[in-house]
Short mmCIF file of C-alpha atoms in Angstrom, two decimals:
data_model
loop_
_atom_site.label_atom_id
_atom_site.label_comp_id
_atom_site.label_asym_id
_atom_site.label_seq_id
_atom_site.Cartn_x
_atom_site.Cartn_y
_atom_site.Cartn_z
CA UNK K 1 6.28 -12.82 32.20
CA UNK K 2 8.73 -14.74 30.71
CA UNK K 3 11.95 -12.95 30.54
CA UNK K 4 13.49 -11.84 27.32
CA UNK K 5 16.52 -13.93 25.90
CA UNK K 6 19.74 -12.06 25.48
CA UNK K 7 20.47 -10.83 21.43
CA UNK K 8 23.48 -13.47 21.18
CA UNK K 9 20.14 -16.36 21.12
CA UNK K 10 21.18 -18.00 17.43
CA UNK K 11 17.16 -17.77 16.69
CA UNK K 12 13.70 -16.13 17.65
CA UNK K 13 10.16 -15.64 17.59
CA UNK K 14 8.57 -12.61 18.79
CA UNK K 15 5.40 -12.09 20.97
CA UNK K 16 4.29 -9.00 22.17
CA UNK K 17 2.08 -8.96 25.47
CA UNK K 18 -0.36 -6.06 25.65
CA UNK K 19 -0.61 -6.27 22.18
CA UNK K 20 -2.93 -9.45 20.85
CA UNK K 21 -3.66 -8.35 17.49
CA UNK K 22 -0.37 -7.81 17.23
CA UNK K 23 0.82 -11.36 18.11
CA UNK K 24 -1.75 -12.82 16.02
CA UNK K 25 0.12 -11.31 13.23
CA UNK K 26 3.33 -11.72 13.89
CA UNK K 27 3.72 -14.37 16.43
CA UNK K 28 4.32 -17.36 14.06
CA UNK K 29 6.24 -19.67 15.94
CA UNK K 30 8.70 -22.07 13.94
CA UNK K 31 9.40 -25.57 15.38
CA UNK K 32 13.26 -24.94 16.69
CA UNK K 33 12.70 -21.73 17.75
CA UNK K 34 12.63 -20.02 21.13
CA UNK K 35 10.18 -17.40 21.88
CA UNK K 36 10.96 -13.99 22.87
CA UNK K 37 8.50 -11.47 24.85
CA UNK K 38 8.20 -8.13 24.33
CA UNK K 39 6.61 -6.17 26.82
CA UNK K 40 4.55 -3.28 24.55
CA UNK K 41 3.73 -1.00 27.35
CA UNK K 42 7.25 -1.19 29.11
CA UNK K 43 8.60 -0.31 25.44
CA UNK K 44 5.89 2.63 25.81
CA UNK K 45 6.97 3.47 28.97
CA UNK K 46 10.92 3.44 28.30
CA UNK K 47 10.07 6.38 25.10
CA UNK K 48 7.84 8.48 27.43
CA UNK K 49 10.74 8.85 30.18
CA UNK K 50 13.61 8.58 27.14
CA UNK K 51 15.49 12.25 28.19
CA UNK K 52 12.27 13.46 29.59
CA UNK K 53 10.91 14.65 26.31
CA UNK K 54 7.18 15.04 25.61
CA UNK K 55 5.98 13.00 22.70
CA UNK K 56 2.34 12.38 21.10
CA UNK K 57 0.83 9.89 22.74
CA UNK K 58 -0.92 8.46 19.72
CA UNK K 59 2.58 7.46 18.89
CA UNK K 60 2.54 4.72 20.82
CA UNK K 61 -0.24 2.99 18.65
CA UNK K 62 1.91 2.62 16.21
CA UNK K 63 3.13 -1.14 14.91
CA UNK K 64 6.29 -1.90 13.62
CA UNK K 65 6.04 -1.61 9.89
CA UNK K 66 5.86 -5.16 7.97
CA UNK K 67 9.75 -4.86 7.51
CA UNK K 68 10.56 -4.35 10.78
CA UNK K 69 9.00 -7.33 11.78
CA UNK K 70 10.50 -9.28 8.58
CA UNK K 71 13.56 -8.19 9.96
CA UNK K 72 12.57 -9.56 13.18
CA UNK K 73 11.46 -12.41 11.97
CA UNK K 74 15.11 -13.03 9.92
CA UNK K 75 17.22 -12.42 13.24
CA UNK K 76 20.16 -15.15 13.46
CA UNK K 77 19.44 -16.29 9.80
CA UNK K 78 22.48 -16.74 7.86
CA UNK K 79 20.94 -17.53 4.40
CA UNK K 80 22.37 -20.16 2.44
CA UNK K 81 25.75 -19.56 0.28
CA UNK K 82 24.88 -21.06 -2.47
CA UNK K 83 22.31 -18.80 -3.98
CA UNK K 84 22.54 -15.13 -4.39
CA UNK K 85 19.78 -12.98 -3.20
CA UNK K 86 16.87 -12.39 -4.46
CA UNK K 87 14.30 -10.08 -3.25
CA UNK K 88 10.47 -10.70 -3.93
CA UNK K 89 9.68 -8.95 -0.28
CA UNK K 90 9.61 -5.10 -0.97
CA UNK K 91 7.31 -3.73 -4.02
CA UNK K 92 10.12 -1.53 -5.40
CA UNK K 93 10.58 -1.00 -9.14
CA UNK K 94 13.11 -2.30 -10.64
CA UNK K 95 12.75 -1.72 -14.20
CA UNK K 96 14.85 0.96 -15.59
CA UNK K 97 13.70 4.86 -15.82
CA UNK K 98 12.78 5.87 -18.80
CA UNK K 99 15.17 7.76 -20.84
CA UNK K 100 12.54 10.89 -21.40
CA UNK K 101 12.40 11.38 -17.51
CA UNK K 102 16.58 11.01 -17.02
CA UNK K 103 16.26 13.84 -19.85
CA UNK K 104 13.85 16.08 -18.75
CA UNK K 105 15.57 15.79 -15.13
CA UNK K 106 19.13 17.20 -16.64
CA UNK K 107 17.46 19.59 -18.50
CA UNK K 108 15.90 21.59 -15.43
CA UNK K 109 18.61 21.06 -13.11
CA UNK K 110 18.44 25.11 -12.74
CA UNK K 111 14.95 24.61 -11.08
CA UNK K 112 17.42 23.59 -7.90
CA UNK K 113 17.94 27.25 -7.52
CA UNK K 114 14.12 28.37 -6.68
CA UNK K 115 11.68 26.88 -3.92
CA UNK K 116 8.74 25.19 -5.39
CA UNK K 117 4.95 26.15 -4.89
CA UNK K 118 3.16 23.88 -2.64
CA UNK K 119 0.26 23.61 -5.55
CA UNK K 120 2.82 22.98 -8.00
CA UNK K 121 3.41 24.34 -11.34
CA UNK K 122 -0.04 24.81 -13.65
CA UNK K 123 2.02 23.13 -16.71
CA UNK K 124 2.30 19.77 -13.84
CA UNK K 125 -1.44 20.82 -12.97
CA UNK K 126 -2.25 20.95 -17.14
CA UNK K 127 -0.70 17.79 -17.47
CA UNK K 128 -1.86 15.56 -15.09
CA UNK K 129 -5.80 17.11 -16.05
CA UNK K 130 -5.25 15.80 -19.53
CA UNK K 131 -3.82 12.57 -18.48
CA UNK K 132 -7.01 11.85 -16.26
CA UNK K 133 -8.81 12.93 -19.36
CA UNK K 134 -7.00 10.74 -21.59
CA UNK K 135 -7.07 7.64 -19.25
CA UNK K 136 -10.69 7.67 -17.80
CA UNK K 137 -12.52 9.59 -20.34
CA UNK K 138 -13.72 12.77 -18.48
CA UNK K 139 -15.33 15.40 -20.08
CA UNK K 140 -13.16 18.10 -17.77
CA UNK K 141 -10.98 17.90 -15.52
CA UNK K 142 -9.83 21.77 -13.87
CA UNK K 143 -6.75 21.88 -13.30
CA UNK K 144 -6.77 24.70 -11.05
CA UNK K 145 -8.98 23.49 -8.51
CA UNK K 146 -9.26 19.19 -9.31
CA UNK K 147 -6.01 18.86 -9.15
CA UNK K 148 -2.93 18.97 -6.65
CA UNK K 149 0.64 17.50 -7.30
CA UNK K 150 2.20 15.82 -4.55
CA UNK K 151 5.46 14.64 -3.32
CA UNK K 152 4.28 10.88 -3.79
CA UNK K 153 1.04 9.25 -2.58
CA UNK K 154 2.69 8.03 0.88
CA UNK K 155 2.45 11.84 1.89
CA UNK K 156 -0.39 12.44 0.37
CA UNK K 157 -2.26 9.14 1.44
CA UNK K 158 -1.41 9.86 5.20
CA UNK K 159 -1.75 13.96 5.45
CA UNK K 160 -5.16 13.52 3.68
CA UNK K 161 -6.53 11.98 6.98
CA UNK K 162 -5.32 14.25 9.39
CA UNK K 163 -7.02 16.97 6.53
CA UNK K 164 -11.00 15.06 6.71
CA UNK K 165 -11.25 13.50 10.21
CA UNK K 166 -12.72 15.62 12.62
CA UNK K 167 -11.70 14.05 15.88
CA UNK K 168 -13.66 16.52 17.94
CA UNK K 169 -17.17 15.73 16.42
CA UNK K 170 -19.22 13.36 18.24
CA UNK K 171 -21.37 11.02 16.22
CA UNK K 172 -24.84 9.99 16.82
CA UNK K 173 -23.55 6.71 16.96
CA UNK K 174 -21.50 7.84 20.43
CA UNK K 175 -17.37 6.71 20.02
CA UNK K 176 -14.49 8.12 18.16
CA UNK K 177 -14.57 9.07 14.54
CA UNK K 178 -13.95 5.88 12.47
CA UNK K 179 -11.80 5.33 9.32
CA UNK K 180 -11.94 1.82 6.99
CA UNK K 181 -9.81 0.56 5.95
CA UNK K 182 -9.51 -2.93 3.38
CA UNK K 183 -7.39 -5.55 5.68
CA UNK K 184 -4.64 -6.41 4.63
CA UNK K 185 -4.10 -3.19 3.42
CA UNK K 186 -0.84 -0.35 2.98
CA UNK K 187 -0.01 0.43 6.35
CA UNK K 188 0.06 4.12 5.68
CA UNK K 189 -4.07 3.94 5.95
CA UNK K 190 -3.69 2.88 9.70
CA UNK K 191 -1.15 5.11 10.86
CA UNK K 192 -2.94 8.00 9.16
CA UNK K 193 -6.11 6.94 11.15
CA UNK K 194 -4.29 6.51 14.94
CA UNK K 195 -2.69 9.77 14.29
CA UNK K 196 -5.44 11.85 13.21
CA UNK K 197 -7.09 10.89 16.26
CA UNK K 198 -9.76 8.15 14.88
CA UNK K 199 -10.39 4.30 15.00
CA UNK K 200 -9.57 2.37 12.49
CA UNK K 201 -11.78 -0.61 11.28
CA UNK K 202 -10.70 -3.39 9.24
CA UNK K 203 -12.97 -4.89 6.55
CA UNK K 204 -11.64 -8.24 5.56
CA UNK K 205 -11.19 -9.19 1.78
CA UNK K 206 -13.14 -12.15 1.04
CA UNK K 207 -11.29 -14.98 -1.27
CA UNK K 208 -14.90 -15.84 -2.30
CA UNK K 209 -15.28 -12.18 -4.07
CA UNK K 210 -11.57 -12.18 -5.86
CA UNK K 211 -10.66 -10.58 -2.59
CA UNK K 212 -13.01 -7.55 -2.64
CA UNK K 213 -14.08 -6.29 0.77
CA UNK K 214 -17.72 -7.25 2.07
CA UNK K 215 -19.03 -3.57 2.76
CA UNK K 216 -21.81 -5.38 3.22
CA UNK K 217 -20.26 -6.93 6.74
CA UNK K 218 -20.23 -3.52 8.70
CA UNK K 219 -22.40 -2.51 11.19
CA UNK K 220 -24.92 0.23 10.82
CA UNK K 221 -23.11 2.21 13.95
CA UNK K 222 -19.58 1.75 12.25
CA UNK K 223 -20.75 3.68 9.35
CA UNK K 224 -22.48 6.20 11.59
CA UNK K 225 -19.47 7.07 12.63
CA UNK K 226 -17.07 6.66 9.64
CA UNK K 227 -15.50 9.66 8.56
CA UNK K 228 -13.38 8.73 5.78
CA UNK K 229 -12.66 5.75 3.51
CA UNK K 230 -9.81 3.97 2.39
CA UNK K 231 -10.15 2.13 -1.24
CA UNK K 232 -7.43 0.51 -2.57
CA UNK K 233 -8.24 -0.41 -6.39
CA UNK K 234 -6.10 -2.48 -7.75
CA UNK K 235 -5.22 -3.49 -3.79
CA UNK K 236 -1.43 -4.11 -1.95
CA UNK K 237 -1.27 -7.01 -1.87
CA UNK K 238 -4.19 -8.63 -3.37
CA UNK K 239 -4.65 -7.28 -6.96
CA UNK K 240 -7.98 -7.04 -7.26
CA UNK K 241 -9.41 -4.27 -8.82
CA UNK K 242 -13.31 -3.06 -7.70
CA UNK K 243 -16.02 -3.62 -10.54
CA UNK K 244 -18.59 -0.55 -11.52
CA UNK K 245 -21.13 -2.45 -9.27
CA UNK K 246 -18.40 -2.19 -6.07
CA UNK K 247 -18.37 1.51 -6.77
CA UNK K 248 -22.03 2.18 -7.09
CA UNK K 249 -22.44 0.51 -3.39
CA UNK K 250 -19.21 2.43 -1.95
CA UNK K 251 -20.93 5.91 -3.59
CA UNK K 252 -24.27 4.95 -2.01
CA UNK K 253 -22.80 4.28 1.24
CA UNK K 254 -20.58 7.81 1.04
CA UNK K 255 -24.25 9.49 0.33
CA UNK K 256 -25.82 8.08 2.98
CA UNK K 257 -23.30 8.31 5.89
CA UNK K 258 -21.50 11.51 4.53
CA UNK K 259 -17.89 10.20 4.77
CA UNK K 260 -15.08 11.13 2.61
CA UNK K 261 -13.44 8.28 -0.26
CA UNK K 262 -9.74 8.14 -0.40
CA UNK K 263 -9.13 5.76 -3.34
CA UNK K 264 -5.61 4.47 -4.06
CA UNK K 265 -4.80 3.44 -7.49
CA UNK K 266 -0.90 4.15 -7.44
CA UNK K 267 -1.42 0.48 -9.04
CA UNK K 268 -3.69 1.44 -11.77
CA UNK K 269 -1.37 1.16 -14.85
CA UNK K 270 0.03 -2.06 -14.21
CA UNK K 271 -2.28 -4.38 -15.42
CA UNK K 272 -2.36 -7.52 -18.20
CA UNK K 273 -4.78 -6.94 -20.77
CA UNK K 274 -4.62 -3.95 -22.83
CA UNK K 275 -8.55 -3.34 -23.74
CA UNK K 276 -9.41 -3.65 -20.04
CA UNK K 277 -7.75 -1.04 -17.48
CA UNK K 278 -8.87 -0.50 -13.93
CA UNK K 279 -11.93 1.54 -13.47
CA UNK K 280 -10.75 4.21 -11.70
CA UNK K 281 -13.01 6.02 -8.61
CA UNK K 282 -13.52 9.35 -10.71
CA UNK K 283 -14.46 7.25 -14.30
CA UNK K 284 -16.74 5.83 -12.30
CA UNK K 285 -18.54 8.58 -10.71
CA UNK K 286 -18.68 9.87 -13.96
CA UNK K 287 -20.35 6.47 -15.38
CA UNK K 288 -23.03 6.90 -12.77
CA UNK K 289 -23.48 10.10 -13.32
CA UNK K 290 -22.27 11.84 -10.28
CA UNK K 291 -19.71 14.55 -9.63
CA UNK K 292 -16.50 14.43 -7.62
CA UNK K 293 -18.40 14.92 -4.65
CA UNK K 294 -16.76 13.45 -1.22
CA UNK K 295 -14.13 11.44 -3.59
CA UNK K 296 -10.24 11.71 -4.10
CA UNK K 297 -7.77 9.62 -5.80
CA UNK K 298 -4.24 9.18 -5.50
CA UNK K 299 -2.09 8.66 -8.20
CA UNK K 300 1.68 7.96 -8.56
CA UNK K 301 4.55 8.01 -10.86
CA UNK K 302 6.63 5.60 -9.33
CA UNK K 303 4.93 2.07 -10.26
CA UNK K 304 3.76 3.79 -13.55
CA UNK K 305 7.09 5.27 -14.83
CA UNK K 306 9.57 3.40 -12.70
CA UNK K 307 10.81 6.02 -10.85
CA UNK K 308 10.39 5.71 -7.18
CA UNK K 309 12.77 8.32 -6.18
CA UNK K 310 11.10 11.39 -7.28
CA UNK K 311 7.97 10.86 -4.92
CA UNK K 312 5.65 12.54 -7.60
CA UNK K 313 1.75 11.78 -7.72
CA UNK K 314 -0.92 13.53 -7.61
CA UNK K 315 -4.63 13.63 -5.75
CA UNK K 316 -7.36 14.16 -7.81
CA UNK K 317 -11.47 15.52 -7.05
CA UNK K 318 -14.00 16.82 -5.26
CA UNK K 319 -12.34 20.55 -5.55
CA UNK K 320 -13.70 21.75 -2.04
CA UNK K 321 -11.77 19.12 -0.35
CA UNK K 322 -8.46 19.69 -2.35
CA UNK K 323 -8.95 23.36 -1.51
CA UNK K 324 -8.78 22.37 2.78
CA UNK K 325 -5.66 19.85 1.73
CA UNK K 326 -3.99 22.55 -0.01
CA UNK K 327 -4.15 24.32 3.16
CA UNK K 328 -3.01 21.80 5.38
CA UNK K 329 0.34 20.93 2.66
CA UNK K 330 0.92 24.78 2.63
CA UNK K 331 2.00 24.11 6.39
CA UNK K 332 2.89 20.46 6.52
CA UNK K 333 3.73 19.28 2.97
CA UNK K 334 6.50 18.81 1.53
CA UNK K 335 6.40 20.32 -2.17
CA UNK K 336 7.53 18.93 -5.13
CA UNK K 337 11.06 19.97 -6.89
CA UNK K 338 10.60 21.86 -9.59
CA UNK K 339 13.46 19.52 -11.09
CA UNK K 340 10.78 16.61 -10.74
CA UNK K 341 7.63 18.54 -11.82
CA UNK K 342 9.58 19.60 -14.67
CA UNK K 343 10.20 15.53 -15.34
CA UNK K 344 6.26 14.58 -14.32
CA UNK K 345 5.46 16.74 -16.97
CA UNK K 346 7.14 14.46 -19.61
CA UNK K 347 6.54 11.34 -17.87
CA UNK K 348 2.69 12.28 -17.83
CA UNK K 349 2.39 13.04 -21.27
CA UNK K 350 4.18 10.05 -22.32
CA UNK K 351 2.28 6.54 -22.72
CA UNK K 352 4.89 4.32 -24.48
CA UNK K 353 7.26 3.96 -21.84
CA UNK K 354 3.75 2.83 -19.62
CA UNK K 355 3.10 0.32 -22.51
CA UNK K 356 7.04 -1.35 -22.75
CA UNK K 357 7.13 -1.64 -18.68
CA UNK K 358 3.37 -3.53 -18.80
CA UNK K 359 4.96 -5.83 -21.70
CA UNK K 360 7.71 -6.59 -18.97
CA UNK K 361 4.75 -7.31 -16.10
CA UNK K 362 2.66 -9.24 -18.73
CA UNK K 363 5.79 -11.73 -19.26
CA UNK K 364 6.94 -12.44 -15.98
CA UNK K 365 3.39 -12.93 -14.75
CA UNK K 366 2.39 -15.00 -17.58
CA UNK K 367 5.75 -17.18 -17.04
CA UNK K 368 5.67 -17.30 -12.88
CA UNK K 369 2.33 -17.59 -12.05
CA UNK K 370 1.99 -20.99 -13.67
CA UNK K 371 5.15 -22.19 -12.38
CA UNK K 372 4.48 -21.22 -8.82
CA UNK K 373 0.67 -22.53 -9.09
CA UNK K 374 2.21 -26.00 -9.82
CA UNK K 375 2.90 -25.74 -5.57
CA UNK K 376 1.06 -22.73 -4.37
CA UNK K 377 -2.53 -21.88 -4.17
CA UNK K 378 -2.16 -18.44 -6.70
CA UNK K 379 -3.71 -17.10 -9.65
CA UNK K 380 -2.80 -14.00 -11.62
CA UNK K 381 -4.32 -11.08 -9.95
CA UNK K 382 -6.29 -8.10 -12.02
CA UNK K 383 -3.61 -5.73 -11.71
CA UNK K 384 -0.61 -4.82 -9.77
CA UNK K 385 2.92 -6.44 -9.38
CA UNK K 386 2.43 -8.70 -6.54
CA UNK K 387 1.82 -12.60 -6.41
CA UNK K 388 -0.96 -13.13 -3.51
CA UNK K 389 0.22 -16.98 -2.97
CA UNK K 390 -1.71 -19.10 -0.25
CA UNK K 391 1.02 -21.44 1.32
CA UNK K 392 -1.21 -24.08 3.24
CA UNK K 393 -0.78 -26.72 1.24
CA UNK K 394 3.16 -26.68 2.23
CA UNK K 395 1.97 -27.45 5.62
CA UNK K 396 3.82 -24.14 6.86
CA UNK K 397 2.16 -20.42 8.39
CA UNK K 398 3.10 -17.64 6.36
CA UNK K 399 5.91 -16.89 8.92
CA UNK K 400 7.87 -20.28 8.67
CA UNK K 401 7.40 -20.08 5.35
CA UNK K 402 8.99 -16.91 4.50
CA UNK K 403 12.04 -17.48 7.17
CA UNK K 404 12.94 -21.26 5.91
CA UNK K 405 12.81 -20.17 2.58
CA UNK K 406 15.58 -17.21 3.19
CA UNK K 407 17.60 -19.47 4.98
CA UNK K 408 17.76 -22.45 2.59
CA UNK K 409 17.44 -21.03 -0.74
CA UNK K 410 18.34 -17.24 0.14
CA UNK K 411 14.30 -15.72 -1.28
CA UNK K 412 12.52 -12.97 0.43
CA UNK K 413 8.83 -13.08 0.42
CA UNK K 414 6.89 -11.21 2.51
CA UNK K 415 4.42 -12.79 5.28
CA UNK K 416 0.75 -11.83 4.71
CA UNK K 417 -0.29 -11.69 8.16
CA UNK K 418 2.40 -8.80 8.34
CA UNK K 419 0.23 -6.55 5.94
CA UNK K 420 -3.03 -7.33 7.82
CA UNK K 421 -4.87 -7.52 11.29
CA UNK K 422 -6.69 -9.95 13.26
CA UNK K 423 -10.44 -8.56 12.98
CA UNK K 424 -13.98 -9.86 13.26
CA UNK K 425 -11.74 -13.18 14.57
CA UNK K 426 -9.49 -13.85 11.23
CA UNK K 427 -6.74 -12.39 10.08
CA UNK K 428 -6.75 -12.32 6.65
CA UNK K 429 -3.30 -12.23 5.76
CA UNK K 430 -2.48 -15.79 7.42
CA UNK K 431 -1.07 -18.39 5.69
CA UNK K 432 -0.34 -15.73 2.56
CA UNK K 433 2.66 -14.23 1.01
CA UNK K 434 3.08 -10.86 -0.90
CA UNK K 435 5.41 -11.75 -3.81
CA UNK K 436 6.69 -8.57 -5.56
CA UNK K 437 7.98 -9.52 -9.07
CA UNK K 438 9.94 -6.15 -9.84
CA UNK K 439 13.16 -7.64 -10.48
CA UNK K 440 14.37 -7.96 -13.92
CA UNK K 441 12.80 -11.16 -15.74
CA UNK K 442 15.42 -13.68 -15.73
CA UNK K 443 15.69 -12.90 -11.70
CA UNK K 444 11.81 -13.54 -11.24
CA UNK K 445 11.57 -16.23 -12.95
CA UNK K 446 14.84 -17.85 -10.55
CA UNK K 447 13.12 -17.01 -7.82
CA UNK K 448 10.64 -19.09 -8.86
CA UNK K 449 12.25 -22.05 -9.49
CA UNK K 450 13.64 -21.71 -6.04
CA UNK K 451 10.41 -21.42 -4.32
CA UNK K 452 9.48 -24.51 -6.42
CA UNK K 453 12.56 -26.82 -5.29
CA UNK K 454 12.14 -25.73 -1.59
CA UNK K 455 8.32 -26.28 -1.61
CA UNK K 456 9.14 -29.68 -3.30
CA UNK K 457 11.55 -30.69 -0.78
CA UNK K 458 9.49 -29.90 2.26
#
């Protein structure tokens, strides 16, 4: 094995032996510079003997997250001085908080004084019920039992797997307990899935289907042994948003196999025309005429109202499962200041505030996207705040892409094959970049021109 340079080297690349999929992701080699090996299992090895201390072995299947390895990948940069920085690389809202929340926050500052209910309060509970009622037309919602707040949909996203998969059941189909996941796809879903003791399996989004997943694609034993589903509607990074026909086939398959639907639609209200919002997973169960049965979304405050820091959402459903995840939070979760539930309260029952930070979205998509297409291979996604940009035509990876970018004009983008995994021999992420446009208008649309010069002067 190659030895690794010392941490003075001006520049590197990163491989990681023992770990293929990994390098197939992350390995993107620019032309000046050197190559650095990381040995996975010695790495493994030097945390199981690290003060002697016994540690979860599952641990150890974890992957750096996509910004470690952006911060990898930017080792021994020094960006050029001429331009400030702008950041398109993290999907972190930028617009301002609405004034109603700031209010409602000072106004139950006392709340600080008592420890919140894991099941939150039932005004938060009333609330969100009439919200889903509002947004996707159901006839009732209960807000004692089909609906839980949560401390954002991160938690909520990865303690719902460890709630559903049943490590210790053996399918007929022989193998660990499998969980599916859309590749590329927010890494919570495959953490979750190591660490509640399954397999995950990555179905590729196909560019010929507006980046939908093929269900279609998986074997008959993968299924068989799939015990809970990851949707992601409208996806990170992709933007697309499943039709009532993707549903009806993701219900069918749930019927038939028996596995659970986590659908993520933190996204959902960021979207760019006003008479057509995402179909949600519980408006369409109710379309088709089915219950709640075997489905739960996740919602989120933090894309919707701008406000991040609080960590509120929600997860919304089949009641019988929300009853076994209330169990598991009353031990594991974290619950939700009452401060914030007071201020999810207003933020839920407000939609104007929604309606001025779309108008933001609608502008800066409708003035970048053109701009960028003019170099890039990108069209405006359904929904969502990123840019899903193919950079081929540059003649650059993803990687070398992103990293002489920072350095000469000082722009972070994020590498696609960073958010995915090489599976069924492609990753899907290759030769993309996730471009968050959360920064203020003026900034986005800079960013853009940059991106424009430097693809023009390559």
């Amino acid at each position: 094995m190659q030895a690794a340079r010392p941490r003075t080297q001006a520049r590197y690349n990163y491989a990681f032996v023992n770990q293929p999929e990994f390098n197939a992701a992350a390995a993107c080699t620019g032309a000046a510079a050197p190559v650095l090996i990381v040995d996975m299992a010695a790495r493994r090895h030097a945390r199981r003997r690290h003060k002697g201390l016994p540690v979860n072995p599952r641990l150890d299947l974890l992957q750096p997250y996509p910004f470690e390895k952006l911060r990898a990948l930017f080792d021994g940069v020094t960006p050029s001085p001429a331009h400030a920085p702008i950041s398109f690389g993290i999907g972190e809202p930028k617009h301002p908080t609405p004034a109603l929340v700031r209010e409602a926050v000072r106004a139950s500052l006392d709340g600080l004084a008592s420890y919140p209910a894991t099941a939150g309060t039932l005004p938060l509970r009333h609330a969100i019920a009439a919200w889903l009622q509002r947004r996707y037309g159901l006839p009732s919602v209960d807000p004692a039992t089909d609906v839980l707040p949560v401390a954002g949909s991160r938690e909520a996203l990865f303690a719902f797997a460890q709630t559903v998969v049943d490590a210790s059941r053996a399918s007929d189909a022989g193998g660990p307990p499998v969980v599916l996941c859309p590749n590329p796809f927010y890494q919570i879903y495959e953490g979750a899935a190591l660490l509640a003791g399954a397999q995950p399996y990555y179905v590729n989004s196909d560019p010929a289907r507006h980046y939908v997943c093929d269900y279609g694609t998986v074997p008959h034993d993968v299924w068989a042994r799939t015990q809970l589903l990851y949707v992601c509607s409208p996806g990170n990074p992709t933007g697309a948003v499943l039709s009532l026909d993707d549903w009806r086939e993701i219900f069918a398959l749930s019927e038939r196999f028996g596995f659970t639907i986590a659908s993520d639609e933190c996204y959902s209200e960021i979207y760019f025309d006003e008479c057509n919002p995402p179909l949600g997973a519980l408006q369409a169960a109710h379309a088709l005429g089915r219950g709640f049965e075997r489905i739960v979304m996740f919602s989120s405050l933090s894309k919707r109202s701008n406000v991040p820091g609080m960590r509120s959402g929600f997860v919304a459903g089949d009641a019988s499962i929300l009853k076994r995840f209330l169990l598991f939070r009353t031990y594991h979760g974290s619950a939700l200041s009452p401060v914030y539930q007071a201020a999810s309260i207003a933020a839920w029952g407000d939609e104007q505030h929604v309606c001025d930070n779309r108008r933001q979205y609608v502008e800066k998509f409708g003035t970048v996207t053109p701009m960028l297409a003019d170099v890039l291979d990108v069209t405006m996604p359904d929904a969502g705040f990123y840019l899903w940009a193919r950079v081929s035509r540059t003649g650059l990876d993803d990687c070398t892409f992103a990293r002489r970018l920072y350095a000469d004009y000082n722009v972070t983008v994020l590498p696609g094959s960073y958010l995915a995994r090489t599976a069924h021999g492609a990753n899907p992420g290759r030769d993309y970049v996730r471009i968050a446009l959360v920064a203020d208008s003026a900034e986005c649309v800079e960013g853009a021109r940059r991106i424009v010069q430097f693809c023009q002067s390559l």
